[in-house]
mmCIF file of C-alpha atoms and ligand atoms in Angstrom:
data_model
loop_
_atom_site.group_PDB
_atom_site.id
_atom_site.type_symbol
_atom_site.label_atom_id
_atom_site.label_comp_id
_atom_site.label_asym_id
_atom_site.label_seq_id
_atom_site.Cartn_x
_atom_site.Cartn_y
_atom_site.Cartn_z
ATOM 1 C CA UNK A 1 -50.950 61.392 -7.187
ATOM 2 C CA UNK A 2 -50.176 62.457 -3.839
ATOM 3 C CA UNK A 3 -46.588 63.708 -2.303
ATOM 4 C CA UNK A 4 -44.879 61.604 -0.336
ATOM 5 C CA UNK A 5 -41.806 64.050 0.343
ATOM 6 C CA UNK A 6 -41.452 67.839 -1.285
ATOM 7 C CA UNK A 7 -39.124 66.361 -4.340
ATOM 8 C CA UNK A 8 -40.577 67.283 -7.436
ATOM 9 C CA UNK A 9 -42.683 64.775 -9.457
ATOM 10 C CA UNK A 10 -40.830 61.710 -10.793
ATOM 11 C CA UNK A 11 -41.769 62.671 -14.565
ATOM 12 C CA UNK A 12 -40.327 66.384 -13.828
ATOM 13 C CA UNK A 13 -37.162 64.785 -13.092
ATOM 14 C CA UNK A 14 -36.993 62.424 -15.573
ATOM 15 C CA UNK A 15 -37.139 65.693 -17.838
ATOM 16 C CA UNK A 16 -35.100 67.594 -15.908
ATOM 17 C CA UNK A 17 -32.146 65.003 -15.946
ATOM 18 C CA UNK A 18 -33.193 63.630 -19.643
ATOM 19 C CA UNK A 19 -33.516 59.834 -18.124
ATOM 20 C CA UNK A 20 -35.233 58.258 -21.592
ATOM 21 C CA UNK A 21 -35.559 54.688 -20.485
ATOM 22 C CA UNK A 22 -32.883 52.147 -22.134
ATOM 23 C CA UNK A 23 -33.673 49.186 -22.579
ATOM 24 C CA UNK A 24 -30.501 46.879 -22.082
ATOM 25 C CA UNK A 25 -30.944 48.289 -18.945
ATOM 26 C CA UNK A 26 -33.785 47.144 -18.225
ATOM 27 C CA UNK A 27 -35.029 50.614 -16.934
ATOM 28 C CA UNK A 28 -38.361 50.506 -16.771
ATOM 29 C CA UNK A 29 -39.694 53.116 -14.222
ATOM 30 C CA UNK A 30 -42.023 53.233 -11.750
ATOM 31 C CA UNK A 31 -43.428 57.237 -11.622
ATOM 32 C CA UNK A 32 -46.376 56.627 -8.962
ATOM 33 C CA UNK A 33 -44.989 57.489 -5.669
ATOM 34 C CA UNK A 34 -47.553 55.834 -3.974
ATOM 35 C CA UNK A 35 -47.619 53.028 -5.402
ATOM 36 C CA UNK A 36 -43.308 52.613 -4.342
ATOM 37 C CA UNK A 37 -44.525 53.696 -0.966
ATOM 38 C CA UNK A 38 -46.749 51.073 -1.075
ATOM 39 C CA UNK A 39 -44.052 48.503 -2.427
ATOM 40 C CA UNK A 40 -42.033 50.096 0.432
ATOM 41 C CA UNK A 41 -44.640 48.678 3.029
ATOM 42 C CA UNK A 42 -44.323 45.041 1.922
ATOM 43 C CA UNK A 43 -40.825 45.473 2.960
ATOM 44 C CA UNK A 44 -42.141 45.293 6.252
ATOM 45 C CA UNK A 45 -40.867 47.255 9.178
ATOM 46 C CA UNK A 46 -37.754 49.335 7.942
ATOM 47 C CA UNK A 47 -37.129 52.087 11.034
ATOM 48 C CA UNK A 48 -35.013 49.954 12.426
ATOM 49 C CA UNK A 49 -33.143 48.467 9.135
ATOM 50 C CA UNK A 50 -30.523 49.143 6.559
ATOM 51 C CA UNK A 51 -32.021 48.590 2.919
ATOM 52 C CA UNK A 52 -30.331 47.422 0.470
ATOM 53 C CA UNK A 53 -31.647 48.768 -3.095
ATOM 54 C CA UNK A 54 -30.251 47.731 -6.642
ATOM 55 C CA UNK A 55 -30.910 49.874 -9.539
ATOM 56 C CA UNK A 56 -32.821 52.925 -7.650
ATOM 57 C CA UNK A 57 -32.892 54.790 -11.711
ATOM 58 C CA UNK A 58 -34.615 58.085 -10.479
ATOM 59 C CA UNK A 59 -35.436 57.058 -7.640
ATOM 60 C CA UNK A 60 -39.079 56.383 -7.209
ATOM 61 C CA UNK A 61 -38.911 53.102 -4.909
ATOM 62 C CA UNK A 62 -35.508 55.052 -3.228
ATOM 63 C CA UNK A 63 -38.148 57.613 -2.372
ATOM 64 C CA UNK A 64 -40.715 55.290 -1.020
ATOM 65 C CA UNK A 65 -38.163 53.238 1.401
ATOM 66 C CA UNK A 66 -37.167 56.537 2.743
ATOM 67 C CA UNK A 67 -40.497 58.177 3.278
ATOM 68 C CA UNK A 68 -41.276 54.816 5.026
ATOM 69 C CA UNK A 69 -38.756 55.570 7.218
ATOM 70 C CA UNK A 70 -35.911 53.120 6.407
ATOM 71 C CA UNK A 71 -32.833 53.616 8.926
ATOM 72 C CA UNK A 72 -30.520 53.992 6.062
ATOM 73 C CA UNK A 73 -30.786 53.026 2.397
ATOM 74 C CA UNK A 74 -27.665 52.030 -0.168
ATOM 75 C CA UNK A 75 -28.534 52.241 -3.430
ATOM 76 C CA UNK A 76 -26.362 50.905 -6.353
ATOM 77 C CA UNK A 77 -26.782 52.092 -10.267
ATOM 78 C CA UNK A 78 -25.017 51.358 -13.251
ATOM 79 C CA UNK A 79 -26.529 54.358 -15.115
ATOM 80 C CA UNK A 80 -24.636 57.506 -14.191
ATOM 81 C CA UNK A 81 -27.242 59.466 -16.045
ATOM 82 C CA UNK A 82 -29.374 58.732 -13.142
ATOM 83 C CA UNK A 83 -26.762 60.176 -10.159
ATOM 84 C CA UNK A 84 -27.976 63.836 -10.145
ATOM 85 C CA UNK A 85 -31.317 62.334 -9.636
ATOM 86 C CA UNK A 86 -30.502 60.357 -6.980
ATOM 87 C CA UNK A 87 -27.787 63.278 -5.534
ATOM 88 C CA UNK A 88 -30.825 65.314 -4.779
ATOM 89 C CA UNK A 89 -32.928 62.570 -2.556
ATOM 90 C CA UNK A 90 -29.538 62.435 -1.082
ATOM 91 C CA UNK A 91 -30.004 65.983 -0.442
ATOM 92 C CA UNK A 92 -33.732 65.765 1.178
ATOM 93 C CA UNK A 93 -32.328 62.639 3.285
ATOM 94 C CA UNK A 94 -28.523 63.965 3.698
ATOM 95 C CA UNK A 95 -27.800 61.196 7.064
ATOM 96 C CA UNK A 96 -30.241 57.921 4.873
ATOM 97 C CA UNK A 97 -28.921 57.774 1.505
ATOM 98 C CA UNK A 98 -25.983 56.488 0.564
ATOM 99 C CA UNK A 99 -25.705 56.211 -3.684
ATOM 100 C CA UNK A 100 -22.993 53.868 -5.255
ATOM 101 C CA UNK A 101 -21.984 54.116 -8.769
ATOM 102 C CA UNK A 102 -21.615 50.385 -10.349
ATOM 103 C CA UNK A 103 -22.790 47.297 -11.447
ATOM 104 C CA UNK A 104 -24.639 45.470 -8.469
ATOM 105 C CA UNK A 105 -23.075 42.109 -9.647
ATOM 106 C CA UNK A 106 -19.550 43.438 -8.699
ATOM 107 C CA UNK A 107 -20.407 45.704 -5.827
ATOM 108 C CA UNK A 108 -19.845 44.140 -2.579
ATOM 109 C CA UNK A 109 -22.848 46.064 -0.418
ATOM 110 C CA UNK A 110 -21.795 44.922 2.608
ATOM 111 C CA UNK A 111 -19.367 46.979 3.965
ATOM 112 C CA UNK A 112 -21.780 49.617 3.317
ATOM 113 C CA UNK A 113 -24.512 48.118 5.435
ATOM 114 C CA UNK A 114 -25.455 47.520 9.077
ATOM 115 C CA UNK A 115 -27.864 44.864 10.139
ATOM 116 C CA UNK A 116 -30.397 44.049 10.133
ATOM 117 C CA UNK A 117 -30.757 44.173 6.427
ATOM 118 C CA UNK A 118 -33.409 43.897 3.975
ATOM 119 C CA UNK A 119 -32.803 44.105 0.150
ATOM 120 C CA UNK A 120 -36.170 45.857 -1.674
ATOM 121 C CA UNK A 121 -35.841 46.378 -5.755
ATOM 122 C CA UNK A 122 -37.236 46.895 -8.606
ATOM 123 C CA UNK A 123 -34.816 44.724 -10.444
ATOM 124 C CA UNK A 124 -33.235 44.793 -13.803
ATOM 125 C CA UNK A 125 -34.996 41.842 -15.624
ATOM 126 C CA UNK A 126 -31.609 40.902 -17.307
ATOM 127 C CA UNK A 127 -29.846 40.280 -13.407
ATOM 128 C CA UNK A 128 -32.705 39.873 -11.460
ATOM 129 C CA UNK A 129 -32.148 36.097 -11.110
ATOM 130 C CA UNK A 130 -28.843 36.175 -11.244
ATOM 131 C CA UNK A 131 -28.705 38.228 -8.472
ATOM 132 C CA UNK A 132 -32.067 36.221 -6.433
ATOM 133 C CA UNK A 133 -29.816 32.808 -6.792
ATOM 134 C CA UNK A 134 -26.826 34.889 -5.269
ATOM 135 C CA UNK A 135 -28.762 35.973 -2.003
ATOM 136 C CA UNK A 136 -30.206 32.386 -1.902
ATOM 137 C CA UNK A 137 -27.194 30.067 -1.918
ATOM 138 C CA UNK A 138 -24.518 31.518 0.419
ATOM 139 C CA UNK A 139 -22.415 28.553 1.601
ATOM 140 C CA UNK A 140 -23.616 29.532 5.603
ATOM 141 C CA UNK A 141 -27.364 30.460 6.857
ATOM 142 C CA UNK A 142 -28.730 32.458 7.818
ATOM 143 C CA UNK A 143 -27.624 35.029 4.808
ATOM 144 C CA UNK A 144 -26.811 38.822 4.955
ATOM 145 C CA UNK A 145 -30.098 39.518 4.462
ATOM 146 C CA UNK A 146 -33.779 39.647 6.922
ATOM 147 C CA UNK A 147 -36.224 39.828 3.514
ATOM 148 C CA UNK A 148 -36.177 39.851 -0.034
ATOM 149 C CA UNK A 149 -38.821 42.521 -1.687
ATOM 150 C CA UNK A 150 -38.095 42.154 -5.270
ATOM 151 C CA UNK A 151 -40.565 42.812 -8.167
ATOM 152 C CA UNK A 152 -39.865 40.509 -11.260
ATOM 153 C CA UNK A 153 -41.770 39.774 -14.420
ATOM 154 C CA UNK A 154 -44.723 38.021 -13.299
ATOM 155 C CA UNK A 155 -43.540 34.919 -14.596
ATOM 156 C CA UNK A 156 -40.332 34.600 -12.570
ATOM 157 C CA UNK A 157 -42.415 35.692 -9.635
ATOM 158 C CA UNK A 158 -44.502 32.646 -10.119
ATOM 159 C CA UNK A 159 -41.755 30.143 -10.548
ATOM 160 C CA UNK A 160 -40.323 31.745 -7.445
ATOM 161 C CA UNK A 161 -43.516 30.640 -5.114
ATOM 162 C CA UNK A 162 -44.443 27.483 -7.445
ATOM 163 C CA UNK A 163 -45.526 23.907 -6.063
ATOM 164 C CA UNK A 164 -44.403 20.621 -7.615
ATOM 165 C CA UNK A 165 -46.566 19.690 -10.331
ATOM 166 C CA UNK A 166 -47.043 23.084 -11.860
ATOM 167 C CA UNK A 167 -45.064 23.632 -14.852
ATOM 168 C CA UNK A 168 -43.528 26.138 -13.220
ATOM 169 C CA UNK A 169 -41.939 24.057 -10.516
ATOM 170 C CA UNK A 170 -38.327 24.082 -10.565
ATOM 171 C CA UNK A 171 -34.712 25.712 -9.411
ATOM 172 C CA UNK A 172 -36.054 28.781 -8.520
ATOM 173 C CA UNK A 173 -38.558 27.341 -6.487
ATOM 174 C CA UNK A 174 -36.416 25.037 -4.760
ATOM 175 C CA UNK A 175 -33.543 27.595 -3.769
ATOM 176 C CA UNK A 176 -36.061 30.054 -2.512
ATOM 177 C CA UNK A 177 -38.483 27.943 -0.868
ATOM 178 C CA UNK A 178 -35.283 25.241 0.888
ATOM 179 C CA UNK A 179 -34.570 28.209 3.412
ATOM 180 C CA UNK A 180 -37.254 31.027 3.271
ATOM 181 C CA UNK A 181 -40.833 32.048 3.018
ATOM 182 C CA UNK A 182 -41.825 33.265 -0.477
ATOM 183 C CA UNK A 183 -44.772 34.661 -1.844
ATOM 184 C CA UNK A 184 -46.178 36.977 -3.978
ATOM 185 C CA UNK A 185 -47.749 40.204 -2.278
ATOM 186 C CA UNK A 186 -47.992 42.527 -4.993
ATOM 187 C CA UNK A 187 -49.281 42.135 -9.431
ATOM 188 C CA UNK A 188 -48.537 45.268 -11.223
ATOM 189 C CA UNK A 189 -49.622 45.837 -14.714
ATOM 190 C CA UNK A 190 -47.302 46.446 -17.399
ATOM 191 C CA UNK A 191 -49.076 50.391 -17.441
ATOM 192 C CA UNK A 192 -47.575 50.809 -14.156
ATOM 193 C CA UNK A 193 -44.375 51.497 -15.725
ATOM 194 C CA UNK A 194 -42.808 53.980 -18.230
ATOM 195 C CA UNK A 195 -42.469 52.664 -20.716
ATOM 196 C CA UNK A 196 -44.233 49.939 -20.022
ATOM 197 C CA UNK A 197 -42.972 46.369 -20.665
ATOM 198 C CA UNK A 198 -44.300 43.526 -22.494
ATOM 199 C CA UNK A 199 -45.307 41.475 -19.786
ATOM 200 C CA UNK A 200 -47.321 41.848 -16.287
ATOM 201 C CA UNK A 201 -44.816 42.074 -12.808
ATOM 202 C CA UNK A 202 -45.112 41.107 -9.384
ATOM 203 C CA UNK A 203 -43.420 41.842 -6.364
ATOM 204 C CA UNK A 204 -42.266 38.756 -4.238
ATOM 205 C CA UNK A 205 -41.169 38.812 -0.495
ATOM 206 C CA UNK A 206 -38.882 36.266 1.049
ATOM 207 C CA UNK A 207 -38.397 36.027 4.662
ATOM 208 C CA UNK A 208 -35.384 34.088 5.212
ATOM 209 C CA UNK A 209 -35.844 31.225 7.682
ATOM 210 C CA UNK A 210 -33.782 30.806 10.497
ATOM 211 C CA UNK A 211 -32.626 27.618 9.338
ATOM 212 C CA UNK A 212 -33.489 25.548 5.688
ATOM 213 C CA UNK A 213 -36.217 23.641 6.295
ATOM 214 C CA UNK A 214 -34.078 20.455 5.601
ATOM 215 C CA UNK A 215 -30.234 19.860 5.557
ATOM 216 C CA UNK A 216 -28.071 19.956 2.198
ATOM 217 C CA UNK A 217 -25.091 21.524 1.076
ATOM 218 C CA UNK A 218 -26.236 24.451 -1.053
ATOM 219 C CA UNK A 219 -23.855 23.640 -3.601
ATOM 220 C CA UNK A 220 -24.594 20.223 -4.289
ATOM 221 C CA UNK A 221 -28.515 20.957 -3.821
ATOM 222 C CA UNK A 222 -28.000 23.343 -6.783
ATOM 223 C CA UNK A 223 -26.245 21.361 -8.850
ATOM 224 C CA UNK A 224 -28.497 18.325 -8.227
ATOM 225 C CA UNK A 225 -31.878 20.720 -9.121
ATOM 226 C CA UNK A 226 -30.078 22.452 -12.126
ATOM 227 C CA UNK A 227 -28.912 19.293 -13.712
ATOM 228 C CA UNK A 228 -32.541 17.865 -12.652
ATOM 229 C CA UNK A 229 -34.805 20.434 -14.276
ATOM 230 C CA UNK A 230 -32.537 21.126 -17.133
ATOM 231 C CA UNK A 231 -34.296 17.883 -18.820
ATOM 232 C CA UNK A 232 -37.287 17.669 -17.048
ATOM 233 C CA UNK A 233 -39.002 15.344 -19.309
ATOM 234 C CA UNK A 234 -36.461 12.786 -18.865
ATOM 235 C CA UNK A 235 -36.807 10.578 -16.264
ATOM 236 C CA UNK A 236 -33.690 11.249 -12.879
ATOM 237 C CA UNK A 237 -31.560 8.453 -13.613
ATOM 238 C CA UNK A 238 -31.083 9.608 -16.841
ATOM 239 C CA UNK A 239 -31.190 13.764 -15.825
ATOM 240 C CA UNK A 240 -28.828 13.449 -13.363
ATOM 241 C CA UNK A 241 -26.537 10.949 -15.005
ATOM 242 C CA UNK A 242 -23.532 13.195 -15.212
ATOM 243 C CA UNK A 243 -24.185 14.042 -11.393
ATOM 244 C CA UNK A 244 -22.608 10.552 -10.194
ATOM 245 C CA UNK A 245 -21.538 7.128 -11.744
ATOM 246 C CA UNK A 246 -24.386 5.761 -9.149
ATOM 247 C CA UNK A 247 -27.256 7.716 -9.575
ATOM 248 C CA UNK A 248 -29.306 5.207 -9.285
ATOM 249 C CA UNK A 249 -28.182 3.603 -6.254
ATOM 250 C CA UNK A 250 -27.925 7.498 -4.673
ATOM 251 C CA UNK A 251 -31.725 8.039 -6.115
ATOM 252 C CA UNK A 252 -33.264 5.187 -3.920
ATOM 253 C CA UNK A 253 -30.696 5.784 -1.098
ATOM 254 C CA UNK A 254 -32.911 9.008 -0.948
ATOM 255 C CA UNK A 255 -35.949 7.432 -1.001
ATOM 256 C CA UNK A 256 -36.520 8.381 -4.479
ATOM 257 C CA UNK A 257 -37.862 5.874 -8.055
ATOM 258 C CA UNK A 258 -35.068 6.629 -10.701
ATOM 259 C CA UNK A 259 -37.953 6.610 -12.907
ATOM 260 C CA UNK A 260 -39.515 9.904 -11.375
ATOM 261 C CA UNK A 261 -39.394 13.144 -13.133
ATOM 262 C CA UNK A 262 -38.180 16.347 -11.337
ATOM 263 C CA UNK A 263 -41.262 17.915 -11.570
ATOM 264 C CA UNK A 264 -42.968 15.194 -8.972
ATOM 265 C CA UNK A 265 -40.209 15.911 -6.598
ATOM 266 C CA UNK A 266 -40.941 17.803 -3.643
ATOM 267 C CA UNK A 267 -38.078 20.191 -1.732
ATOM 268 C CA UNK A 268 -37.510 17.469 0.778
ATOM 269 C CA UNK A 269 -36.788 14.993 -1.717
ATOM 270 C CA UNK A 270 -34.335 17.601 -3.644
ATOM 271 C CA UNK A 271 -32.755 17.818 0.159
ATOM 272 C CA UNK A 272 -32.223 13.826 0.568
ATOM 273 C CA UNK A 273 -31.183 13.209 -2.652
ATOM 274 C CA UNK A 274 -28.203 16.404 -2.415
ATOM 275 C CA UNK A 275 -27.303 14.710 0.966
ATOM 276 C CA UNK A 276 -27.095 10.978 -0.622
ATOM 277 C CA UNK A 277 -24.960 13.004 -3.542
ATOM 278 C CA UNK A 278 -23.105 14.511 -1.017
ATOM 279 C CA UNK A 279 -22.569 10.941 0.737
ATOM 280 C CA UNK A 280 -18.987 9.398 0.299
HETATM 281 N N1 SAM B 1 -35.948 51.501 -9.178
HETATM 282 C C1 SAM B 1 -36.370 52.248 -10.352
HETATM 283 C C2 SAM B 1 -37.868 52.258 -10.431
HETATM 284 O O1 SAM B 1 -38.483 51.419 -9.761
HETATM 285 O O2 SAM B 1 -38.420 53.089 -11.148
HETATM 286 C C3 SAM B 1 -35.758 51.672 -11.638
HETATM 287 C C4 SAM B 1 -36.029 50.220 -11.887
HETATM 288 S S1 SAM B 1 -35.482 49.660 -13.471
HETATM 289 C C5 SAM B 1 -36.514 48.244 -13.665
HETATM 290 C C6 SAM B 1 -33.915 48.892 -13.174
HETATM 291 C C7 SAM B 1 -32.770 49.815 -12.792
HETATM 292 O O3 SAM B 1 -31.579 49.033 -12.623
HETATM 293 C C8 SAM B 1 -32.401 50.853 -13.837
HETATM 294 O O4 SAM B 1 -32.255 52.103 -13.210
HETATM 295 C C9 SAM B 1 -31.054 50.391 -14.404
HETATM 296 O O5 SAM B 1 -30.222 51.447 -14.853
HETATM 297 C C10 SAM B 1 -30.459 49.675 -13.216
HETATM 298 N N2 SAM B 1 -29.485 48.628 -13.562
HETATM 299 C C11 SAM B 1 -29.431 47.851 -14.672
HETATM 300 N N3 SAM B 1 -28.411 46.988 -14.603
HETATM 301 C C12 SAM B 1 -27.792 47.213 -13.415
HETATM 302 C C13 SAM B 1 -26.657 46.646 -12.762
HETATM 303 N N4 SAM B 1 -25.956 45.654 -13.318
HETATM 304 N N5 SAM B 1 -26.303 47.127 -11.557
HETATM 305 C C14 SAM B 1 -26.996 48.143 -10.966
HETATM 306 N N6 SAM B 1 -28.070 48.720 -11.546
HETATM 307 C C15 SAM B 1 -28.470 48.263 -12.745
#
């Protein structure tokens, strides 16, 4: 394992500072500073951006975006344990680092941050898509946001980047694929991590689009695909039943066969049938 700055080794601190890994906080570290220099580089170009990082722990990927040269980086953590960590990156990096104390769903980042802006994390499995449908569905586009480097268990990665057909297909896939590119760049195995998890990860990259591919209301379109694939056996007439008194009618105003199931249903489809919704 190679330095990437003159910080002491990630398992030194995490001795140091006594970080034992909890688990309903999802802290599951990553010690290989290579490899979060590497997850850095997916992030694409940062020199000229501010990075937005959620849950930084001890700081392994904080490390990597600022040895890659990120402009400035704002990291948020709900685990105080891990500040005096993170207050001595802030040290090496005293103009780039900028630590907040608190819970990333409450946080409002962007008062913090300049753009361009790219978010990078090695998410909390218990927010992760809480927060990913967050940065997906702002009311305007394009979002706060240039990219999205976010490692997630393997299997949200994959629903994330899924086609229709695959039994992965659904919400997930919809929201991130309507208005950016998505795909996976990265598999990590769960012994990349201390302690390891359960399951394998991946690290997914979304470049948001300059403008959805087609037009809906991202509140309707979310409705529409969460109501859809919340029964995805059942056929859309009866799925989307609560949605409007004339489903039906709506369904083949958007080009659609009532009798279809959400998982045939392609994004544009999605997009006609939240516009026909939508319609008065
Ligand atoms: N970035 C570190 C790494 O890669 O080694 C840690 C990643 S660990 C999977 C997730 C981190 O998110 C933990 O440090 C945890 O304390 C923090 N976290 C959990 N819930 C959070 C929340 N609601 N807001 C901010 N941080 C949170």
């Amino acid at each position: 394992m190679s330095a990437i700055d003159t910080l002491p080794p990630l398992r030194d601190v995490i001795a140091s500072h006594g970080l034992s890994a909890r688990k309903s906080l999802g802290q599951n570290f990553l010690l290989d500073l290579n490899l979060t220099a590497k997850i850095a580089r997916q992030a694409g170009d940062l020199t000229t951006s501010d990075v937005l990082e959620i849950g930084p722990g001890p700081g392994g990927l904080t490390r990597g975006l600022l040895s890659e040269g990120a402009r400035k980086v704002l990291s948020i953590e709900k685990d105080r344990r891990c500040l005096p960590a993170l207050a001595e990156i802030q040290a090496a990096y005293p103009d780039r680092l900028q630590i907040i104390e608190g819970d990333a769903l409450e946080v409002d980042p962007l008062a913090h941050l300049t753009p361009p802006i790219r978010v990078a994390a090695n998410l909390p499995y218990n927010i992760g898509t809480e927060l990913l449908v967050r940065w997906l569905t702002p009311p305007d586009w394009p979002p706060f946001w240039e990219s999205l480097t976010l490692m997630f268990q393997r299997e949200v990665a994959e629903r994330i980047v899924a086609q229709p057909g695959s039994k992965t297909y659904g919400r997930l896939a919809i929201l991130a694929q309507w208005r950016s590119d998505a795909r996976i760049v990265m598999h990590l195995p769960p012994e990349a991590f201390t302690p390891p998890p359960k399951v394998s990860s991946a690290v997914v990259h979304l470049t948001a689009l300059p403008k959805p591919r087609f037009e809906a209301d991202a509140a309707v379109l979310s409705r529409v695909v969460a109501a859809a694939f919340n029964q995805r056996r059942k056929m859309l007439r009866a799925a989307l039943k609560g949605i409007a008194p004339d489903i039906e009618d709506r369904l083949v105003a958007a080009g659609l066969k009532p009798t279809d199931r959400a998982e045939q249903i392609p994004l544009e489809g999605f997009c006609a049938l939240a516009r026909a919704v939508a319609a008065p």
